[in-house]
């Protein structure tokens, strides 16, 4: 990596978060790249019996999930 690229990496790492987005747009414009569109995280709701949380480990074990 060239000295200029290393300096650029170092300077970008020091930027406050609110300054990153405008700089990212500038670099993307220079490369002619479209911004990456990220999907929002899944947010869901579950309706269950009151003891569902207490029984969650038991339920997962019965479903064959061995990562507990």
mmCIF file of C-alpha atoms in Angstrom:
data_model
loop_
_atom_site.group_PDB
_atom_site.id
_atom_site.type_symbol
_atom_site.label_atom_id
_atom_site.label_comp_id
_atom_site.label_asym_id
_atom_site.label_seq_id
_atom_site.Cartn_x
_atom_site.Cartn_y
_atom_site.Cartn_z
ATOM 1 C CA UNK A 1 0.000 0.000 0.000
ATOM 2 C CA UNK A 2 1.357 3.416 -0.871
ATOM 3 C CA UNK A 3 2.206 6.036 1.745
ATOM 4 C CA UNK A 4 -0.646 8.254 0.532
ATOM 5 C CA UNK A 5 -3.196 5.428 0.921
ATOM 6 C CA UNK A 6 -1.939 4.663 4.413
ATOM 7 C CA UNK A 7 -2.244 8.334 5.351
ATOM 8 C CA UNK A 8 -5.763 8.457 3.895
ATOM 9 C CA UNK A 9 -6.786 5.382 5.924
ATOM 10 C CA UNK A 10 -5.348 6.947 9.066
ATOM 11 C CA UNK A 11 -7.132 10.259 8.491
ATOM 12 C CA UNK A 12 -10.478 8.608 7.725
ATOM 13 C CA UNK A 13 -10.224 6.571 10.928
ATOM 14 C CA UNK A 14 -9.823 9.820 12.878
ATOM 15 C CA UNK A 15 -12.907 11.497 11.389
ATOM 16 C CA UNK A 16 -15.959 12.035 13.596
ATOM 17 C CA UNK A 17 -18.870 9.815 12.522
ATOM 18 C CA UNK A 18 -20.950 12.693 11.133
ATOM 19 C CA UNK A 19 -18.202 13.519 8.607
ATOM 20 C CA UNK A 20 -17.946 9.973 7.200
ATOM 21 C CA UNK A 21 -21.111 9.952 5.029
ATOM 22 C CA UNK A 22 -20.194 13.040 2.944
ATOM 23 C CA UNK A 23 -16.688 11.702 2.387
ATOM 24 C CA UNK A 24 -18.065 8.299 1.407
ATOM 25 C CA UNK A 25 -20.345 9.949 -1.183
ATOM 26 C CA UNK A 26 -17.357 11.865 -2.582
ATOM 27 C CA UNK A 27 -15.286 8.695 -2.972
ATOM 28 C CA UNK A 28 -18.192 6.793 -4.536
ATOM 29 C CA UNK A 29 -18.712 9.647 -6.985
ATOM 30 C CA UNK A 30 -15.037 9.450 -7.955
ATOM 31 C CA UNK A 31 -15.394 5.725 -8.609
ATOM 32 C CA UNK A 32 -18.752 6.045 -10.336
ATOM 33 C CA UNK A 33 -20.307 3.537 -7.940
ATOM 34 C CA UNK A 34 -23.885 3.512 -6.763
ATOM 35 C CA UNK A 35 -24.469 3.473 -3.008
ATOM 36 C CA UNK A 36 -25.159 0.091 -1.450
ATOM 37 C CA UNK A 37 -28.754 -0.160 -0.267
ATOM 38 C CA UNK A 38 -28.959 -2.165 2.911
ATOM 39 C CA UNK A 39 -32.123 -3.881 4.075
ATOM 40 C CA UNK A 40 -33.408 -2.925 7.477
ATOM 41 C CA UNK A 41 -33.099 -5.574 10.176
ATOM 42 C CA UNK A 42 -36.087 -7.833 10.706
ATOM 43 C CA UNK A 43 -38.285 -6.720 13.564
ATOM 44 C CA UNK A 44 -41.120 -8.971 14.542
ATOM 45 C CA UNK A 45 -43.537 -9.627 17.322
ATOM 46 C CA UNK A 46 -44.590 -12.893 18.846
ATOM 47 C CA UNK A 47 -47.668 -13.638 20.828
ATOM 48 C CA UNK A 48 -47.335 -16.584 23.209
ATOM 49 C CA UNK A 49 -48.328 -17.958 26.559
ATOM 50 C CA UNK A 50 -46.936 -16.110 29.608
ATOM 51 C CA UNK A 51 -44.410 -18.862 30.411
ATOM 52 C CA UNK A 52 -42.985 -18.942 26.882
ATOM 53 C CA UNK A 53 -39.791 -17.077 27.844
ATOM 54 C CA UNK A 54 -39.230 -19.351 30.823
ATOM 55 C CA UNK A 55 -39.638 -22.439 28.614
ATOM 56 C CA UNK A 56 -37.570 -21.120 25.660
ATOM 57 C CA UNK A 57 -34.485 -23.298 26.328
ATOM 58 C CA UNK A 58 -36.650 -26.395 26.708
ATOM 59 C CA UNK A 59 -38.507 -25.580 23.481
ATOM 60 C CA UNK A 60 -35.275 -25.009 21.538
ATOM 61 C CA UNK A 61 -33.826 -28.292 22.805
ATOM 62 C CA UNK A 62 -36.946 -30.156 21.708
ATOM 63 C CA UNK A 63 -36.583 -28.621 18.218
ATOM 64 C CA UNK A 64 -33.066 -30.048 17.881
ATOM 65 C CA UNK A 65 -31.148 -26.797 18.446
ATOM 66 C CA UNK A 66 -28.005 -27.903 20.278
ATOM 67 C CA UNK A 67 -26.269 -24.489 20.441
ATOM 68 C CA UNK A 68 -27.564 -23.663 23.934
#
